[in-house]
Amino acid sequence: MEKILVTGGAGFIGSHTVVELVDAGYTPIIVDNFSNSDSNAIRGVEDIIKRSVKVYEGDCNDLQFMNDLFITEKNITGVIHFAAYKAVGESVGKPLEYYQNNVGSLMILIDAMKNHNVENLVFSSSCTVYGQPDHLPVTELSPKKVAESPYGNTKQVCEEIIEDVVKSNAKFKAIALRYFNPIGAHPSSKIGELPIGVPNNLVPFVTQTAARIREELSVFGDDYNTPDGTCIRDYIHVVDLAKAHVKSLQHFNNQKTPYFDIFNIGTGKGNSVLEVVKTFEKVIDGKLKYKVDPKRPGDVEQVFGNVDKANNELKWKAELTLEDSLRDAWNWQKTLM
Ligand code: UFG
């Protein structure tokens, strides 16, 4: 069984990916510093996979720690690198922390991988690299825009670092997956998103409002140039997203080195904020309290992806609907109440 190191494996996308890796016959090894994740996620994962998973608590920014990990865990064949800070707004006030953590840890990780001849890397990138696209849906060839935030810039810089590393190392294979908006939770309700404090993202705010943790949802702007005036995003179920990482590892087997490629990972379909609200109301069979507030600075009006490349080359396709995602997110929220 191939051993795969999953950095940030206790996080939202990481934990779901660990489950899918086991399902596909891989042995995941988690490294996480638990700075923005919870050890309960590990228990949830173990409950789903019905066995224990090896976890190293530590920081990917620590070269000694990472080197030791690769020595202790012999024969790691690939790495999926999730560990990163992810709050767009926070990054504007803490740029150095974001560059240090997101860019710094990627460089340390690759250094440690090179020291131990581990040459397969799947990287978490984001559709944030497209900014407000000129044409929709965006393809992988759509131009990157000047990043709106240090967070967004870390994703652009990390992609470029990986591409340069691949050019310099004839044996390296890497894929950057540009995620659209991950939502939902595992259908077992044993793992899901665990936002700390007031959620920035739409769906956790929606579920917390329905759970009466929040008074009401603020819809940020209803006079955008979209059919109902609210912003449009490509919301993808986290389990579908997790499976794209497994497909990426499998895809490496058929590629000649050096290899680097980028894939959009979304549903290919855009939904507005009000469509999310309406679909959620269908799921709970009730009303969600919301009001319209001013636009949130930095929000792009609409973005959704063309996902043909992932469909054709990775043989991956999103299978779950927006309603599935919101139902699973709501079932997960209910376990937290
Ligand atoms: N929104 C609201 N009310 C809220 C929260 C969000 O109306 O309380 C709206 C936003 O204005 C936006 C949509 O819901 O139109 C989605 O917002 P999210 O914060 O959930 O997601 P973003 O699209 O802003 O950000 C996400 C990820 C980022 C990533 C970005 C790429 O969280 O990490 O997609 O576009 F960079």
Coordinates of C-alpha atoms and ligand atoms in Angstrom, one line a residue:
M1 CA 0.0 0.0 0.0
E2 CA 1.4 3.3 -1.0
K3 CA 2.1 5.8 1.8
I4 CA 0.9 9.3 1.2
L5 CA 1.8 12.2 3.4
V6 CA -1.1 14.6 4.0
T7 CA -0.1 17.9 5.4
G8 CA -3.0 19.7 7.1
G9 CA -4.8 16.3 7.2
A10 CA -6.9 17.3 10.2
G11 CA -8.4 20.3 8.3
F12 CA -11.6 20.5 6.4
I13 CA -10.5 19.3 2.9
G14 CA -7.5 17.3 4.4
S15 CA -9.7 15.1 6.6
H16 CA -12.1 14.2 3.8
T17 CA -9.2 13.4 1.5
V18 CA -7.7 11.1 4.1
V19 CA -11.0 9.1 4.1
E20 CA -10.9 8.9 0.2
L21 CA -7.3 7.8 0.2
V22 CA -8.0 4.9 2.5
D23 CA -11.0 4.0 0.4
A24 CA -8.8 3.9 -2.7
G25 CA -6.2 1.7 -1.0
Y26 CA -3.6 4.2 0.1
T27 CA -2.1 4.6 3.6
P28 CA -2.3 8.2 4.6
I29 CA 0.1 9.7 7.1
I30 CA -1.1 13.0 8.6
V31 CA 1.0 15.9 9.6
D32 CA -0.8 18.8 11.2
N33 CA 0.1 21.5 13.8
F34 CA -3.6 21.9 14.8
S35 CA -3.3 25.7 14.6
N36 CA -6.6 25.8 12.7
S37 CA -7.9 22.3 13.1
D38 CA -9.1 20.0 15.8
S39 CA -8.0 16.5 16.9
N40 CA -11.7 15.5 16.8
A41 CA -11.4 15.5 13.1
I42 CA -8.9 12.6 13.4
R43 CA -11.4 10.7 15.6
G44 CA -14.1 11.3 13.0
V45 CA -11.9 10.0 10.2
E46 CA -11.0 6.9 12.2
D47 CA -14.6 6.3 12.9
I48 CA -15.4 6.4 9.2
I49 CA -12.4 4.3 8.1
K50 CA -12.7 1.9 11.1
R51 CA -9.0 1.9 11.8
S52 CA -6.4 4.2 13.2
V53 CA -4.4 6.7 11.2
K54 CA -0.9 7.8 11.9
V55 CA -0.7 11.5 12.9
Y56 CA 2.4 13.6 13.5
E57 CA 1.8 16.9 15.3
G58 CA 4.2 19.5 14.0
D59 CA 4.9 22.2 11.6
C60 CA 5.7 21.9 7.9
N61 CA 7.8 25.0 8.3
D62 CA 10.3 23.0 10.5
L63 CA 12.8 21.4 8.2
Q64 CA 14.3 19.2 11.0
F65 CA 10.9 17.9 11.9
M66 CA 10.0 17.2 8.3
N67 CA 13.3 15.5 7.6
D68 CA 12.8 13.3 10.7
L69 CA 9.3 12.5 9.6
F70 CA 10.5 11.3 6.1
I71 CA 13.2 9.2 7.9
T72 CA 10.8 7.6 10.4
E73 CA 8.1 6.9 7.8
K74 CA 10.2 5.2 5.1
N75 CA 8.8 4.9 1.6
I76 CA 6.4 7.8 1.4
T77 CA 5.6 7.9 -2.3
G78 CA 3.7 11.2 -2.5
V79 CA 2.6 14.3 -0.6
I80 CA -0.7 16.2 -0.7
H81 CA 0.0 19.6 0.7
F82 CA -3.1 21.3 2.3
A83 CA -1.4 22.9 5.3
A84 CA -1.9 26.7 4.9
Y85 CA -3.7 29.7 6.3
K86 CA -6.8 30.4 4.3
A87 CA -8.6 33.5 5.5
V88 CA -8.6 36.1 2.7
G89 CA -9.5 39.1 4.9
E90 CA -7.0 38.2 7.7
S91 CA -4.2 37.9 5.2
V92 CA -4.5 41.6 4.3
G93 CA -3.6 42.5 8.0
K94 CA -1.0 39.7 8.4
P95 CA 0.8 39.4 5.1
L96 CA 4.1 38.2 6.6
E97 CA 2.4 35.5 8.6
Y98 CA 0.7 34.3 5.3
Y99 CA 3.9 34.4 3.2
Q100 CA 5.9 32.7 6.0
N101 CA 3.3 30.0 6.6
N102 CA 2.0 29.3 3.1
V103 CA 5.1 30.0 0.9
G104 CA 7.7 29.1 3.6
S105 CA 6.1 25.7 4.4
L106 CA 5.9 24.7 0.8
M107 CA 9.6 25.5 0.3
I108 CA 10.6 23.5 3.5
L109 CA 8.3 20.7 2.4
I110 CA 9.9 20.4 -1.1
D111 CA 13.4 20.6 0.5
A112 CA 12.6 17.7 2.7
M113 CA 10.9 15.8 -0.2
K114 CA 14.1 16.3 -2.2
N115 CA 16.3 15.1 0.6
H116 CA 14.4 11.9 0.8
N117 CA 13.7 11.4 -2.9
V118 CA 9.9 11.8 -2.6
E119 CA 8.9 13.2 -6.0
N120 CA 5.1 13.4 -6.3
L121 CA 3.3 16.4 -5.0
V122 CA -0.4 17.5 -5.2
F123 CA -0.9 21.1 -4.2
S124 CA -4.0 22.9 -3.0
S125 CA -4.5 26.0 -5.1
S126 CA -7.5 28.1 -5.6
C127 CA -9.6 29.8 -8.3
T128 CA -8.7 33.0 -6.5
V129 CA -5.8 33.1 -9.0
Y130 CA -8.2 34.1 -11.7
G131 CA -9.6 37.2 -9.8
Q132 CA -12.6 38.6 -11.6
P133 CA -12.2 36.8 -14.9
D134 CA -12.9 38.5 -18.3
H135 CA -14.6 35.4 -19.6
L136 CA -16.6 32.7 -17.9
P137 CA -16.3 29.8 -17.3
V138 CA -12.6 30.1 -16.6
T139 CA -10.3 27.5 -18.0
E140 CA -6.8 26.7 -16.8
L141 CA -5.5 28.9 -19.6
S142 CA -7.5 31.9 -18.4
P143 CA -5.1 34.7 -17.4
K144 CA -4.1 35.0 -13.7
K145 CA -5.0 38.4 -12.3
V146 CA -3.0 40.5 -9.9
A147 CA -3.9 39.0 -6.5
E148 CA -6.5 40.8 -4.4
S149 CA -4.9 39.7 -1.1
P150 CA -1.7 38.2 0.3
Y151 CA -3.6 34.9 0.6
G152 CA -4.4 34.9 -3.1
N153 CA -0.8 35.8 -3.9
T154 CA 0.6 32.9 -1.9
K155 CA -1.4 30.6 -4.1
Q156 CA 0.0 32.2 -7.3
V157 CA 3.6 32.2 -5.9
C158 CA 3.3 28.6 -4.7
E159 CA 2.2 27.4 -8.1
E160 CA 5.1 29.2 -9.7
I161 CA 7.6 27.7 -7.2
I162 CA 6.3 24.2 -7.9
E163 CA 6.5 24.8 -11.7
D164 CA 10.2 26.0 -11.3
V165 CA 11.1 23.0 -9.1
V166 CA 9.7 20.6 -11.7
K167 CA 11.7 22.3 -14.4
S168 CA 14.8 21.9 -12.2
N169 CA 14.3 18.3 -11.2
A170 CA 13.9 15.8 -14.0
K171 CA 12.2 13.3 -11.7
F172 CA 9.5 15.5 -10.1
K173 CA 5.8 15.2 -10.8
A174 CA 3.4 17.8 -9.5
I175 CA -0.2 18.9 -9.9
A176 CA -1.9 22.1 -8.6
L177 CA -5.6 21.7 -8.1
R178 CA -7.4 25.0 -8.4
Y179 CA -10.4 24.6 -6.1
F180 CA -13.6 26.5 -6.5
N181 CA -15.8 26.9 -3.4
P182 CA -15.6 23.8 -1.2
I183 CA -18.7 23.2 0.9
G184 CA -20.6 20.3 2.5
A185 CA -19.4 17.6 4.9
H186 CA -19.0 13.8 4.9
P187 CA -22.4 12.2 4.5
S188 CA -21.7 10.2 7.7
S189 CA -21.7 13.6 9.6
K190 CA -18.6 12.4 11.4
I191 CA -16.3 15.1 9.8
G192 CA -17.0 18.5 8.4
E193 CA -16.0 22.1 8.5
L194 CA -15.1 23.6 11.9
P195 CA -14.8 27.4 11.5
I196 CA -13.2 29.2 14.5
G197 CA -15.3 32.1 15.6
V198 CA -17.6 33.9 13.2
P199 CA -17.5 32.1 9.9
N200 CA -16.3 34.2 6.9
N201 CA -17.6 31.7 4.4
L202 CA -21.2 31.6 3.2
V203 CA -22.3 28.0 3.9
P204 CA -21.0 27.8 7.5
F205 CA -22.7 31.1 8.2
V206 CA -25.9 29.8 6.7
T207 CA -25.9 26.6 8.8
Q208 CA -25.0 28.5 12.0
T209 CA -27.9 30.9 11.3
A210 CA -30.3 28.0 10.9
A211 CA -28.8 26.6 14.2
R212 CA -29.5 30.0 15.8
I213 CA -25.9 30.5 16.6
R214 CA -26.0 33.6 14.4
E215 CA -28.9 36.0 14.3
E216 CA -29.3 36.3 10.5
L217 CA -27.3 36.0 7.4
S218 CA -26.0 39.1 5.7
V219 CA -26.2 38.7 1.9
F220 CA -23.3 40.9 0.7
G221 CA -24.7 43.0 -2.1
D222 CA -27.8 42.4 -4.4
D223 CA -27.0 44.8 -7.2
Y224 CA -24.3 42.9 -8.9
N225 CA -24.6 42.4 -12.7
T226 CA -26.0 38.8 -12.2
P227 CA -29.6 37.5 -12.8
D228 CA -30.7 38.0 -9.2
G229 CA -28.1 40.6 -8.3
T230 CA -26.1 38.4 -5.9
C231 CA -22.6 37.0 -6.5
I232 CA -22.1 33.7 -8.3
R233 CA -19.7 30.9 -7.3
D234 CA -19.0 27.3 -8.2
Y235 CA -19.8 25.4 -5.0
I236 CA -18.3 21.9 -4.9
H237 CA -19.0 19.1 -2.4
V238 CA -15.9 18.5 -0.3
V239 CA -16.1 14.7 -0.9
D240 CA -16.0 15.3 -4.7
L241 CA -13.1 17.6 -4.1
A242 CA -11.3 15.0 -1.9
K243 CA -11.7 12.4 -4.7
A244 CA -9.9 14.7 -7.1
H245 CA -6.7 14.3 -5.0
V246 CA -6.9 10.6 -5.3
K247 CA -7.3 10.8 -9.1
S248 CA -4.3 13.1 -9.2
L249 CA -2.1 10.6 -7.5
Q250 CA -3.4 7.9 -9.8
H251 CA -2.8 10.2 -12.8
F252 CA 0.9 10.5 -11.8
N253 CA 1.4 6.8 -12.6
N254 CA 0.7 7.4 -16.3
Q255 CA 2.9 10.5 -16.7
K256 CA 6.5 10.8 -17.8
T257 CA 8.8 13.0 -15.7
P258 CA 9.2 15.9 -15.3
Y259 CA 5.5 16.6 -15.1
F260 CA 3.5 19.6 -13.9
D261 CA -0.1 20.5 -14.6
I262 CA -2.9 22.5 -13.3
F263 CA -6.6 21.5 -13.0
N264 CA -9.8 23.4 -12.2
I265 CA -11.8 21.4 -9.6
G266 CA -15.4 22.5 -9.5
T267 CA -18.8 21.6 -10.8
G268 CA -18.7 23.8 -13.8
K269 CA -21.9 25.4 -12.7
G270 CA -22.4 28.8 -11.0
N271 CA -24.9 29.5 -8.2
S272 CA -25.9 32.8 -6.7
V273 CA -26.0 33.6 -3.0
L274 CA -29.8 33.7 -3.1
E275 CA -29.9 30.3 -4.9
V276 CA -27.8 28.9 -2.1
V277 CA -30.3 30.4 0.4
K278 CA -33.3 29.0 -1.5
T279 CA -31.8 25.5 -1.8
F280 CA -30.9 25.5 1.8
E281 CA -34.5 26.5 2.7
K282 CA -35.6 23.4 0.7
V283 CA -33.2 21.2 2.7
I284 CA -34.4 22.4 6.1
D285 CA -38.0 22.8 4.8
G286 CA -38.2 26.2 6.5
K287 CA -37.1 29.8 6.2
L288 CA -33.6 31.2 6.7
K289 CA -33.4 34.7 8.2
Y290 CA -31.4 37.0 6.0
K291 CA -31.0 40.6 5.1
V292 CA -29.2 42.4 2.3
D293 CA -26.1 44.3 3.3
P294 CA -23.5 46.3 1.4
K295 CA -21.0 44.5 -0.9
R296 CA -18.0 42.9 0.8
P297 CA -14.8 44.6 -0.3
G298 CA -12.7 42.4 -2.6
D299 CA -15.5 40.0 -3.6
V300 CA -15.5 39.1 -7.3
E301 CA -18.9 39.3 -9.0
Q302 CA -18.9 35.8 -10.5
V303 CA -16.6 32.9 -11.0
F304 CA -17.2 29.3 -12.1
G305 CA -14.9 26.9 -13.8
N306 CA -14.7 24.9 -17.0
V307 CA -13.7 21.5 -15.6
D308 CA -13.3 19.6 -18.9
K309 CA -9.6 19.1 -18.4
A310 CA -10.1 17.4 -15.0
N311 CA -13.0 15.4 -16.5
N312 CA -11.0 14.2 -19.4
E313 CA -7.5 13.8 -18.1
L314 CA -7.9 13.0 -14.4
K315 CA -11.1 11.0 -15.2
W316 CA -12.7 12.9 -12.4
K317 CA -16.2 14.5 -12.3
A318 CA -18.2 16.2 -9.5
E319 CA -21.1 13.9 -8.8
L320 CA -22.9 15.6 -5.9
T321 CA -25.4 18.5 -6.2
L322 CA -25.7 21.8 -4.4
E323 CA -28.6 20.3 -2.5
D324 CA -26.5 17.3 -1.5
S325 CA -23.8 19.6 -0.2
L326 CA -26.2 21.8 1.8
R327 CA -28.0 18.7 3.2
D328 CA -24.6 17.3 4.4
A329 CA -23.5 20.6 5.7
W330 CA -26.7 20.9 7.7
N331 CA -26.5 17.4 9.0
W332 CA -23.0 18.0 10.2
Q333 CA -24.0 21.3 11.8
K334 CA -26.7 19.5 13.8
T335 CA -24.1 17.2 15.3
L336 CA -22.4 20.3 16.7
M337 CA -25.5 21.5 18.5
Ligands
UFG1 N1 -21.3 35.8 1.4 C1 -22.4 36.4 1.9 N2 -22.6 36.4 3.2 C2 -21.7 35.8 4.1 C3 -20.6 35.2 3.5 C4 -20.4 35.2 2.1 O1 -23.3 37.0 1.2 O2 -21.8 35.9 5.3 C5 -21.2 35.7 -0.1 C6 -19.9 36.4 -0.6 O3 -20.2 37.7 -0.8 C7 -19.7 35.6 -1.9 C8 -20.2 34.2 -1.6 O4 -21.1 34.4 -0.5 O5 -20.4 36.1 -2.9 C9 -19.2 33.2 -1.2 O6 -18.4 33.7 -0.2 P1 -17.3 32.8 0.6 O7 -16.7 33.7 1.6 O8 -18.0 31.6 1.1 O9 -16.3 32.4 -0.5 P2 -15.3 33.3 -1.4 O10 -15.8 33.0 -2.8 O11 -15.3 34.7 -1.0 O12 -13.9 32.7 -1.1 C10 -13.6 31.3 -1.4 C11 -12.6 30.8 -0.4 C12 -11.3 31.4 -0.6 C13 -10.9 31.5 -2.0 C14 -12.0 32.1 -2.9 C15 -11.6 32.0 -4.3 O13 -13.0 30.9 0.9 O14 -10.3 30.7 0.1 O15 -13.2 31.3 -2.7 O16 -12.5 32.7 -5.0 F1 -9.8 32.2 -2.2

